[in-house]
Coordinates of C-alpha atoms in Angstrom, one line a residue:
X416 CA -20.1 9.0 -70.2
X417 CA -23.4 7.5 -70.4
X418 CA -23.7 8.4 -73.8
X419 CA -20.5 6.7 -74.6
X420 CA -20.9 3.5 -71.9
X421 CA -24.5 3.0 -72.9
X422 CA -25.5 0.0 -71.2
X423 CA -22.4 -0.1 -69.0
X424 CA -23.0 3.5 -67.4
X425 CA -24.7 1.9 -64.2
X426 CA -21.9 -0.3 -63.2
X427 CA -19.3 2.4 -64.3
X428 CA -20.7 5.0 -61.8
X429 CA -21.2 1.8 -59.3
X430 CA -17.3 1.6 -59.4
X431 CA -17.3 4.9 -57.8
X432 CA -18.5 3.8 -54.9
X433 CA -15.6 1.6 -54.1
X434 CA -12.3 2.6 -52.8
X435 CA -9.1 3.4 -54.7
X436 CA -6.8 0.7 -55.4
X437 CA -3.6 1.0 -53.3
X438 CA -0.6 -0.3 -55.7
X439 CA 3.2 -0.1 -55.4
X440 CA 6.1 -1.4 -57.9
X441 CA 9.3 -2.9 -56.4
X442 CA 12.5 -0.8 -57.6
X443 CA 14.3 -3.7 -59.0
X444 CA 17.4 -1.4 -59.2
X445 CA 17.6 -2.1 -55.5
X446 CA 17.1 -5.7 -55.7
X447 CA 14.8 -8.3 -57.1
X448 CA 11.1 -8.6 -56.5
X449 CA 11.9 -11.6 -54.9
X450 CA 14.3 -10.3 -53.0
X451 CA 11.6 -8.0 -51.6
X452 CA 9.3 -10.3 -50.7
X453 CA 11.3 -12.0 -48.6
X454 CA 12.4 -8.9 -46.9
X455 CA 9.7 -6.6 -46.0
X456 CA 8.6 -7.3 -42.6
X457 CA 5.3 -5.6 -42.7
X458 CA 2.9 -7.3 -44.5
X459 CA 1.2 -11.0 -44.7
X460 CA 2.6 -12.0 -48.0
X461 CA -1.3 -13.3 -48.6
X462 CA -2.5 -10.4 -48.7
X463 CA -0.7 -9.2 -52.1
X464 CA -1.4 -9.6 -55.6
X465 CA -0.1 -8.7 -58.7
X466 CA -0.5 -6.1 -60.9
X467 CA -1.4 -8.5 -64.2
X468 CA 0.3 -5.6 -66.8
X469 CA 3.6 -5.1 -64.5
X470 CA 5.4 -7.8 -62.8
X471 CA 6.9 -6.1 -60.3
X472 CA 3.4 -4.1 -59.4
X473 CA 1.2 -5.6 -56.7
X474 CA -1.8 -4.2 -55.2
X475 CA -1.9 -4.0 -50.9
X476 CA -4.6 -3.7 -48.6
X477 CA -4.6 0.7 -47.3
X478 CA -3.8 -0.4 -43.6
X479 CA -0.4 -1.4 -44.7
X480 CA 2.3 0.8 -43.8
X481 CA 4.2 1.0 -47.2
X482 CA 4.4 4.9 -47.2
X483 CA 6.1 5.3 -43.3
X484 CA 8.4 2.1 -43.6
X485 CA 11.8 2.8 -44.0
X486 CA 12.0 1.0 -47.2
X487 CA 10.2 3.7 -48.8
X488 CA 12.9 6.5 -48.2
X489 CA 15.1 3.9 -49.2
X490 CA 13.6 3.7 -52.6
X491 CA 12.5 0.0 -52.3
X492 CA 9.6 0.8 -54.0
X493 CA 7.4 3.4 -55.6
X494 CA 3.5 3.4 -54.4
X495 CA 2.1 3.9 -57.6
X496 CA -1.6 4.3 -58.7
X497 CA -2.5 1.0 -60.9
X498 CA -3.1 2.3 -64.1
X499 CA -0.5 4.6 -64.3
X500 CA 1.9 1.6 -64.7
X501 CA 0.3 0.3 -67.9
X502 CA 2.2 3.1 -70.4
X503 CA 5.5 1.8 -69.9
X504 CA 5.2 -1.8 -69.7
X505 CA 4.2 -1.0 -73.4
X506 CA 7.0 0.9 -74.4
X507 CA 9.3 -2.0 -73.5
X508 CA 12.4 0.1 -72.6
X509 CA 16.2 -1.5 -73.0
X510 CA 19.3 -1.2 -71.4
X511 CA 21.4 0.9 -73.4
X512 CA 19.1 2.9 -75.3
X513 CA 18.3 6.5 -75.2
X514 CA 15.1 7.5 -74.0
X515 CA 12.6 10.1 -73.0
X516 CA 10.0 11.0 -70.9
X517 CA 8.4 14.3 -72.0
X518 CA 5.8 14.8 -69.1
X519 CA 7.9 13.0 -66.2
X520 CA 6.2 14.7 -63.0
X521 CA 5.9 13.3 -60.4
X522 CA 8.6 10.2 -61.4
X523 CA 6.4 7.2 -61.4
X524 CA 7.0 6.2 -64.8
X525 CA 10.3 8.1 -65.0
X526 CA 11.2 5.4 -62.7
X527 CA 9.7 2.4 -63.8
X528 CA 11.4 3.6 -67.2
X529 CA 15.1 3.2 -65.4
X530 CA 14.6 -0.5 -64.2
X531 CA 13.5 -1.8 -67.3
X532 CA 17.1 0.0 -68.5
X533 CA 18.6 -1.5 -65.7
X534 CA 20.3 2.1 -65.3
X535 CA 22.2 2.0 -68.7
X536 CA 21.7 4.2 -71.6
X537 CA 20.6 7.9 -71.3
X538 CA 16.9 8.4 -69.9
X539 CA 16.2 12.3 -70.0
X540 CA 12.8 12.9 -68.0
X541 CA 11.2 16.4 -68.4
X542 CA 9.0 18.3 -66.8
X543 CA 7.8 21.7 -67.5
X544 CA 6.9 22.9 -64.6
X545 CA 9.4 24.3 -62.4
X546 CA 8.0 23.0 -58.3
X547 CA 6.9 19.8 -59.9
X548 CA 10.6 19.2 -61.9
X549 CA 12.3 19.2 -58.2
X550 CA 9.4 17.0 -56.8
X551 CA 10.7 14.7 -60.4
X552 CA 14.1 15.1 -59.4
X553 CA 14.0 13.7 -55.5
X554 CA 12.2 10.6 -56.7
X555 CA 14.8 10.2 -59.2
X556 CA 17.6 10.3 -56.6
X557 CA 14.8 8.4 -53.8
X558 CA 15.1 5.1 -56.0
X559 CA 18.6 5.3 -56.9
X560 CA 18.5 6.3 -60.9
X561 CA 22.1 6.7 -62.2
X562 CA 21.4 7.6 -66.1
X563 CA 18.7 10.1 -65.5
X564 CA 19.2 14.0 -67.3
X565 CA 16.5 15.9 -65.2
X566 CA 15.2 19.0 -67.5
X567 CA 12.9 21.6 -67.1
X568 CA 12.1 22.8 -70.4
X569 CA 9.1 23.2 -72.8
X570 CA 8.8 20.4 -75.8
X571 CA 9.1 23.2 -78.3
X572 CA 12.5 24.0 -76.8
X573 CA 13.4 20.1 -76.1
X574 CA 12.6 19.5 -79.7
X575 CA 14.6 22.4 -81.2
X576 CA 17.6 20.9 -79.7
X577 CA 17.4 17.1 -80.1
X578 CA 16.3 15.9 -84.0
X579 CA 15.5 12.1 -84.4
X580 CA 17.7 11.1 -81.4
X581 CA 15.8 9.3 -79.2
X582 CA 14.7 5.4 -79.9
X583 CA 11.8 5.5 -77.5
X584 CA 9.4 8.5 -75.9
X585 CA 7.0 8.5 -73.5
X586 CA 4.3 11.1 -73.6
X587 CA 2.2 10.8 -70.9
X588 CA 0.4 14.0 -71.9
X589 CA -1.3 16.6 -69.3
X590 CA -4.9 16.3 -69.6
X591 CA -8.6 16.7 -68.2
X592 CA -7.8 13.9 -65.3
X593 CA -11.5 12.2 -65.6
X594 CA -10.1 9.3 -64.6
X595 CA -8.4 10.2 -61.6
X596 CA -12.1 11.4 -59.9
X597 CA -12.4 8.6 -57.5
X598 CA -8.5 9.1 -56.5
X599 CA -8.2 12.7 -56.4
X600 CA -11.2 15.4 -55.9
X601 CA -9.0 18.4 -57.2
X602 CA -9.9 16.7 -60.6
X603 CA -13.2 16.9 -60.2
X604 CA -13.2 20.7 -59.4
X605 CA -10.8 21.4 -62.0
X606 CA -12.9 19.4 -65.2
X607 CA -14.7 21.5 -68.0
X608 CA -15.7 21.1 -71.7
X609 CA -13.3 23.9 -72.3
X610 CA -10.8 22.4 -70.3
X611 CA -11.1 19.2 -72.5
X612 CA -10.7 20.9 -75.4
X613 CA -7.5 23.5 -74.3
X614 CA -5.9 19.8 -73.3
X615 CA -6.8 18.2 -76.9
X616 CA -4.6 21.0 -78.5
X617 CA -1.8 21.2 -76.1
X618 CA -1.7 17.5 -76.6
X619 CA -1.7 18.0 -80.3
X620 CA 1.9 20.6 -80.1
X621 CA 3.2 18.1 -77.4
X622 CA 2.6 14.9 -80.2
X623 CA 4.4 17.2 -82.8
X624 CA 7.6 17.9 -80.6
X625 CA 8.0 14.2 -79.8
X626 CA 8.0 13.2 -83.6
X627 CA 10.5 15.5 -84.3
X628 CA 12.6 14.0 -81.2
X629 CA 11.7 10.4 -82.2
X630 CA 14.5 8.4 -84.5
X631 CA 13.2 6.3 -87.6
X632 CA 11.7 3.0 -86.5
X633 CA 11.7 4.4 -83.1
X634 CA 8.3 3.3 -80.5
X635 CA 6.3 6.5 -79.2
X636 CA 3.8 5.2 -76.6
X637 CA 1.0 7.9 -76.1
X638 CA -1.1 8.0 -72.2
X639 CA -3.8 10.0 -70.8
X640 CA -5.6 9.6 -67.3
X641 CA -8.8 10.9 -69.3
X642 CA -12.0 9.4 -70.8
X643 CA -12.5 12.0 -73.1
X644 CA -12.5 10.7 -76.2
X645 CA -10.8 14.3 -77.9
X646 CA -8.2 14.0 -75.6
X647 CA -7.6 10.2 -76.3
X648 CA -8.6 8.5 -80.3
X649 CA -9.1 11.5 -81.0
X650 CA -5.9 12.8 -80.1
X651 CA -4.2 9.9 -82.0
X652 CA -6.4 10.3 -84.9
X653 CA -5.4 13.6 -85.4
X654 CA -2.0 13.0 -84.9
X655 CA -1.7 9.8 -87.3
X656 CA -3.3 12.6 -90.3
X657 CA -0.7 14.7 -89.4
X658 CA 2.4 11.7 -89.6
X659 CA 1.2 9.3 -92.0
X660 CA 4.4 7.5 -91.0
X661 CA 3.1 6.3 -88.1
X662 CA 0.9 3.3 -87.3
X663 CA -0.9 1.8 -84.1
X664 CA 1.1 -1.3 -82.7
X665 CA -1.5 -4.2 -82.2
X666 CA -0.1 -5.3 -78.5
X667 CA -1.6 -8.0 -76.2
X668 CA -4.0 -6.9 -74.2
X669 CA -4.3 -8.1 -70.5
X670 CA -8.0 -9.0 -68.9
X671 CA -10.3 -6.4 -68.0
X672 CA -8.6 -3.9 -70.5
X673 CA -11.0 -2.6 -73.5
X674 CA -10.2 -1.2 -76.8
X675 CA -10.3 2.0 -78.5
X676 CA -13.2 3.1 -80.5
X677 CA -13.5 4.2 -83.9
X678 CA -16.4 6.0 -83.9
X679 CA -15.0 8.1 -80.9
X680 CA -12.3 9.4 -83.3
X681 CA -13.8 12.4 -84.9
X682 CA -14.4 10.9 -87.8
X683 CA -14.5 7.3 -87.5
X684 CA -11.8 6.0 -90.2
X685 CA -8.8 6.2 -88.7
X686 CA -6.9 2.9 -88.9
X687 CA -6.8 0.1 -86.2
X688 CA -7.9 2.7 -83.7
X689 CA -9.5 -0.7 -81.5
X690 CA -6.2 -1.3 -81.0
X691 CA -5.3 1.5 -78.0
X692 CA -6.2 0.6 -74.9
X693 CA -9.0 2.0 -72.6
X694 CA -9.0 1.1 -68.7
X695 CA -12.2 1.8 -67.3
X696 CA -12.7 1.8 -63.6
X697 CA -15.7 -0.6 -63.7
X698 CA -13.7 -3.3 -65.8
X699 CA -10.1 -3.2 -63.8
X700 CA -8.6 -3.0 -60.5
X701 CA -7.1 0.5 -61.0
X702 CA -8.1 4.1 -62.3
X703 CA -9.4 5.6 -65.6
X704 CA -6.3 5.0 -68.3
X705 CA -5.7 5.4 -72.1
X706 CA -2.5 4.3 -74.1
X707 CA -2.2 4.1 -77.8
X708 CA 1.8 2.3 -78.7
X709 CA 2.5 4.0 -82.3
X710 CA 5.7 3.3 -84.2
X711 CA 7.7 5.4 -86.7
X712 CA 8.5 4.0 -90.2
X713 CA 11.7 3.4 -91.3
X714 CA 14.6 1.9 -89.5
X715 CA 18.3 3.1 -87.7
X716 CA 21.3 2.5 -89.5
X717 CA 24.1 0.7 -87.5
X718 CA 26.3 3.7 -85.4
X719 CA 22.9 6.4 -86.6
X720 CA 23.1 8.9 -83.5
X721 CA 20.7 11.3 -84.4
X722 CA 20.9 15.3 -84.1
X723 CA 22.2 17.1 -81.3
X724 CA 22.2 21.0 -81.8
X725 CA 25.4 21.3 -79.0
X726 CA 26.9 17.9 -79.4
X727 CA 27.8 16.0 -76.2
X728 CA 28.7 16.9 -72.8
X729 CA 32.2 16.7 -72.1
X730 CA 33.6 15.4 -68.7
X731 CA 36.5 15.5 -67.1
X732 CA 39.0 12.6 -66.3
X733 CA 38.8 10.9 -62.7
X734 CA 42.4 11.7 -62.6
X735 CA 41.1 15.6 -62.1
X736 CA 39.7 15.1 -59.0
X737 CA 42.1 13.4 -56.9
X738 CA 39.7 14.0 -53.5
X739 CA 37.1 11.5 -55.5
X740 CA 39.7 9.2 -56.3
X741 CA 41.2 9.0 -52.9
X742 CA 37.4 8.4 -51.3
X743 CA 37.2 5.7 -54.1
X744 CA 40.0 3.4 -52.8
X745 CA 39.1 4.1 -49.1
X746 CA 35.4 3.8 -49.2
X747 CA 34.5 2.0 -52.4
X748 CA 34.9 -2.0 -53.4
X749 CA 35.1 -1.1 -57.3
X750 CA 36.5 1.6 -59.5
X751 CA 33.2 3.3 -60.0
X752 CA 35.1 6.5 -61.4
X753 CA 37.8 5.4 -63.0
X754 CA 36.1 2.7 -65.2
X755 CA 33.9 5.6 -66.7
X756 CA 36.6 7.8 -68.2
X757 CA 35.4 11.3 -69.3
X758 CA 31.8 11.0 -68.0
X759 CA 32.4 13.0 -64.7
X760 CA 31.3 16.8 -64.7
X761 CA 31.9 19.3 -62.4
X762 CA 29.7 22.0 -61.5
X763 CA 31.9 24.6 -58.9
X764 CA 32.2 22.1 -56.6
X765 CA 29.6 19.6 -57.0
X766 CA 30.4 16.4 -58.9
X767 CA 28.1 14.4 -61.0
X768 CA 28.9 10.9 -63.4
X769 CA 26.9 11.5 -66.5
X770 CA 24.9 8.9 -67.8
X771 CA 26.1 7.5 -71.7
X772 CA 26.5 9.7 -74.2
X773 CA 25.3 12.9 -72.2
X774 CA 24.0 15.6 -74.2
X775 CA 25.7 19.1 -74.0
X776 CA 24.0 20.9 -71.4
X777 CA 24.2 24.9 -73.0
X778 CA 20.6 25.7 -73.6
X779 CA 18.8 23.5 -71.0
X780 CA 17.5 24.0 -67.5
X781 CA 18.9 21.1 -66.1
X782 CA 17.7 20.2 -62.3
X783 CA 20.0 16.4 -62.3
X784 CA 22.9 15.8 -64.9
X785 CA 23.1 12.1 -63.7
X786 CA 24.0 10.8 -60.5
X787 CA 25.1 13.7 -58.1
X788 CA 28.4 12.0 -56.4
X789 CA 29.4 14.3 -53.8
X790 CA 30.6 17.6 -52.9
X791 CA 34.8 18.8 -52.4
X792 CA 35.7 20.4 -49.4
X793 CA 39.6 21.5 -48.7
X794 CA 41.0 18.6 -50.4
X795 CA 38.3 16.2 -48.7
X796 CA 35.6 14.2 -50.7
X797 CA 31.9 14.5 -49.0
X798 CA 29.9 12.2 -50.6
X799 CA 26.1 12.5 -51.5
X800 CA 23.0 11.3 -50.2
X801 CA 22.0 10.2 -54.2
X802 CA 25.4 8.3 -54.5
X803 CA 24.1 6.4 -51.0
X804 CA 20.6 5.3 -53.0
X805 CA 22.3 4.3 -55.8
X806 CA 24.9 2.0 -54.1
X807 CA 24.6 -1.6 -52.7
X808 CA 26.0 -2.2 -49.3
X809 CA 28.8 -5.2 -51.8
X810 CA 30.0 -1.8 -53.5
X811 CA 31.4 -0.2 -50.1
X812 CA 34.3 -0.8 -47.9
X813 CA 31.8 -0.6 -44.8
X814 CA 27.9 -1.0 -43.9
X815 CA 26.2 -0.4 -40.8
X816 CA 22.7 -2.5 -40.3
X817 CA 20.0 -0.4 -38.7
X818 CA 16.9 -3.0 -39.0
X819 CA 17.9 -6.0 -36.5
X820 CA 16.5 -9.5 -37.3
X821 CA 13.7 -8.6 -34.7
X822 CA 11.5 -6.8 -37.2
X823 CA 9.5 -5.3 -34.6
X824 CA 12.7 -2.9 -33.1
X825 CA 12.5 0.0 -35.5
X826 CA 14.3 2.4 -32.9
X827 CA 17.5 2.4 -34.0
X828 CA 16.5 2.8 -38.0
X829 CA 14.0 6.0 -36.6
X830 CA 17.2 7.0 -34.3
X831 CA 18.9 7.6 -37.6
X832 CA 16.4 8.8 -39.8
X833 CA 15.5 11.3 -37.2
X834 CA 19.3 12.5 -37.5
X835 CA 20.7 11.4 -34.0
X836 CA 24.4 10.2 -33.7
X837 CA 24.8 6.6 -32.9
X838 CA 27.2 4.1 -31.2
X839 CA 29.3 1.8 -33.4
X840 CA 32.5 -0.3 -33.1
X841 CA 34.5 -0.2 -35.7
X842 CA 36.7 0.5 -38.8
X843 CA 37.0 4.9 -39.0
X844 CA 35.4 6.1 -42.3
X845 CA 32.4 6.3 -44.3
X846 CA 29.7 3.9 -43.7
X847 CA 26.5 2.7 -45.9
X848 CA 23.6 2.7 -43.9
X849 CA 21.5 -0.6 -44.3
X850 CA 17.9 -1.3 -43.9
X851 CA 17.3 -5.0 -44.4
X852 CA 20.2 -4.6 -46.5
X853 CA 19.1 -1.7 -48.9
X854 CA 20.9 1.3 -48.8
X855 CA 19.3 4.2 -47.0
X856 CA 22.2 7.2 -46.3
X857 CA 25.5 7.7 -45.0
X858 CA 27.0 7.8 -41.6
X859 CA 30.9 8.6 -40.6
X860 CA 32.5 7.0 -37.7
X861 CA 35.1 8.0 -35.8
X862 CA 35.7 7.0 -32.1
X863 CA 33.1 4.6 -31.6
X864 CA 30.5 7.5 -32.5
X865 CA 28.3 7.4 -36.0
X866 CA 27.9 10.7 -37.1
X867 CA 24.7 11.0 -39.0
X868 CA 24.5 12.6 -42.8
X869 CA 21.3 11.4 -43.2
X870 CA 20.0 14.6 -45.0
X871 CA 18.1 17.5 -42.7
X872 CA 15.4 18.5 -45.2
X873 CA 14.4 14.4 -45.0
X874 CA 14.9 13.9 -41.0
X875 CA 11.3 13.2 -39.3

């Protein structure tokens, strides 16, 4: 590093000295940033700023309570290193496209990915490894995604069975973690030369699979939490020799934010390298980033759908599961199922509503095929805790409000979350439970008595 920072070095390793920056990013699926602000109880709105490279990022003070309120298990908002939001901001995600995040774990960007779709489309987020795929596929249900296809495969195997169908990936590749020292020690134990260099070639096959996944014209944005500069221009460099029919995107840069560097390539000629990004700890509020935004020649034809070894997935109609339908009209203030003909799937009996233009399932270790709906039981319809997170309380019949305008009274919100049975006048049926408004479970009443479904694994 000092080699590389030269004059900088002194005030690089100063940084270290100073304490992580705490950062969340509202979940705009649940409501607006605005929205947010004017909701959350817990903090003097003074004391926030914004995250310059993400609008709905701000950076909070570590005494505040983000993690324990209850807005966090209602997937209000994902607390979400600095940095780590830069990547997607950059891949500039749509509503209605098909997308994917190769290297999802733990969700952060998986997540951030969905509300720039604003839940439409088909967003399939992998993740390799099997303990942190599940960890991927709670925070997926946590902040409410509906178009999410959960995977746990290897790249090689991803890339055998989808060929140019995707219009953006993410690759947010598994690396030496240099730049996560100050936020997590692990790294620092875990860092070797060798270690750099095993990442630089893994990084290389992962690069390769995501071309062959990527459609013509299509955006592939490229991160690393590393300073190493094999893992990072050089990565790219070797890459762009590889797939001439690629180039770096020139994109804005935001303050603080440094460019890549030529002669860190390998061999110092590849192309408008100074345009990747490099966050260094010393120059911005946040940890040790690197993002290069490359695009693929060529363009997609109008109605160009790409190559999928097994097709699509087909679904069933609603008219198939008549206990669905019947919770629908009881529970429910708009044809959720019946306006998305042929997208429901049933596993035994587990239900799920496939996001768009689902891919076939035969071949992939799937963890979430959408948004899991509910369960049948003897001609009854139990709903899910994921189809809770991803409703508003102006979707549903009825809504009970745990958080009272007297912000200070959590008891009856930690009386629920802690899975006791509460009092309620009312209407019999299913309920959506309300903090502030956001959805955070179910409840069912019958006889003046809420019985809790607030999940056991999640009780405090």
């Amino acid at each position: 590093m000092q080699g590389m920072l030269e004059s900088a070095y002194p005030a690089f390793v100063r940084s270290y000295e100073n304490t992580k920056m705490q950062a969340l990013r509202v979940n705009t699926l649940k409501g607006s940033v605005e929205e947010f602000l004017e909701k959350a109880p817990f903090f003097d709105k003074t004391s926030i700023r914004r995250v310059s490279w993400e609008s709905r990022g701000f950076y909070y003070d570590e005494t505040m309570p983000f993690g324990k309120h209850p807005f966090h298990e209602a997937g209000v908002y994902y607390i979400q290193e600095p940095s780590a939001m830069t990547p997607v901001s950059y891949l500039e995600g749509k509503s209605g496209e098909k997308i994917l995040d190769l290297c999802a774990a733990p969700g952060g960007k998986t997540t951030q990915l969905a509300s720039y779709m604003e839940n439409e489309g088909l967003l399939v987020c992998n993740e390799i490894h099997p303990a942190r795929a599940k960890i991927l596929s709670e925070n997926v249900e946590r902040m409410g995604l509906r178009n999410a296809l959960v995977t746990n495969e290897t790249p090689k195997h991803l890339s055998e069975l989808f060929g140019e169908y995707f219009d953006r990936i993410l690759v947010d590749a598994p690396c030496s973690g240099e730049g996560m020292f100050r936020k997590n020690e692990e790294a620092c134990s875990e860092w070797s030369l060798e270690n750099v260099r095993l990442c630089a070639d893994r990084q290389d096959e992962i690069l390769d699979c995501a071309d062959r996944m990527l459609c013509s014209g299509g955006r592939l944005v490229y991160s690393t939490c590393t300073f190493a500069p094999e893992e990072n221009e050089g990565s790219v460099a070797r890459f762009l020799a590889r797939h001439p029919n690629y180039e770096i995107v020139k994109v804005d840069k935001y303050e603080g934010m440094s460019s890549g560097r030529a002669e860190w390539t390998g061999d110092g000629n590849t192309k408008n390298i100074e345009d990747t990004i490099r966050l260094f700890p010393h120059l911005i509020d946040g940890e040790g980033h690197y993002v290069a935004v490359l695009q693929k020649d060529g363009e997609v034809p109008n109605g160009y759908q790409g190559y999928l070894k097994n097709g699509l997935q087909k679904g069933i109609s609603a008219k198939e599961v008549k206990e669905l339908l019947a919770f629908e009209r009881e529970n429910l203030k708009r044809n959720l199922f019946e306006e998305n003909e042929q997208r429901l799937l049933r596993f035994g009996e587990q239900i799920y509503l496939m996001p768009q233009g689902m891919p076939s399932l035969k071949q992939l270790k799937v963890l979430r095929a959408g948004l899991h709906l509910g369960t049948l039981k003897k001609n009854r319809f139990e709903p899910s805790h994921a189809l809770a997170l991803a409703l508003t309380k102006e979707e549903v019949q009825h809504s009970m409000e745990l958080c009272p305008n007297d912000k200070s009274d959590m008891s009856v919100i930690n009386a629920y979350l802690n899975g006791q049975t509460l009092n309620y006048a009312g209407e019999k049926g299913w309920y959506l439970m309300t903090c502030s408004g956001y959805s955070i479970g179910w409840g069912k009443l019958a006889g003046q008595i809420m019985k809790n479904h607030y999940p056991k694994g999640l009780r405090k």
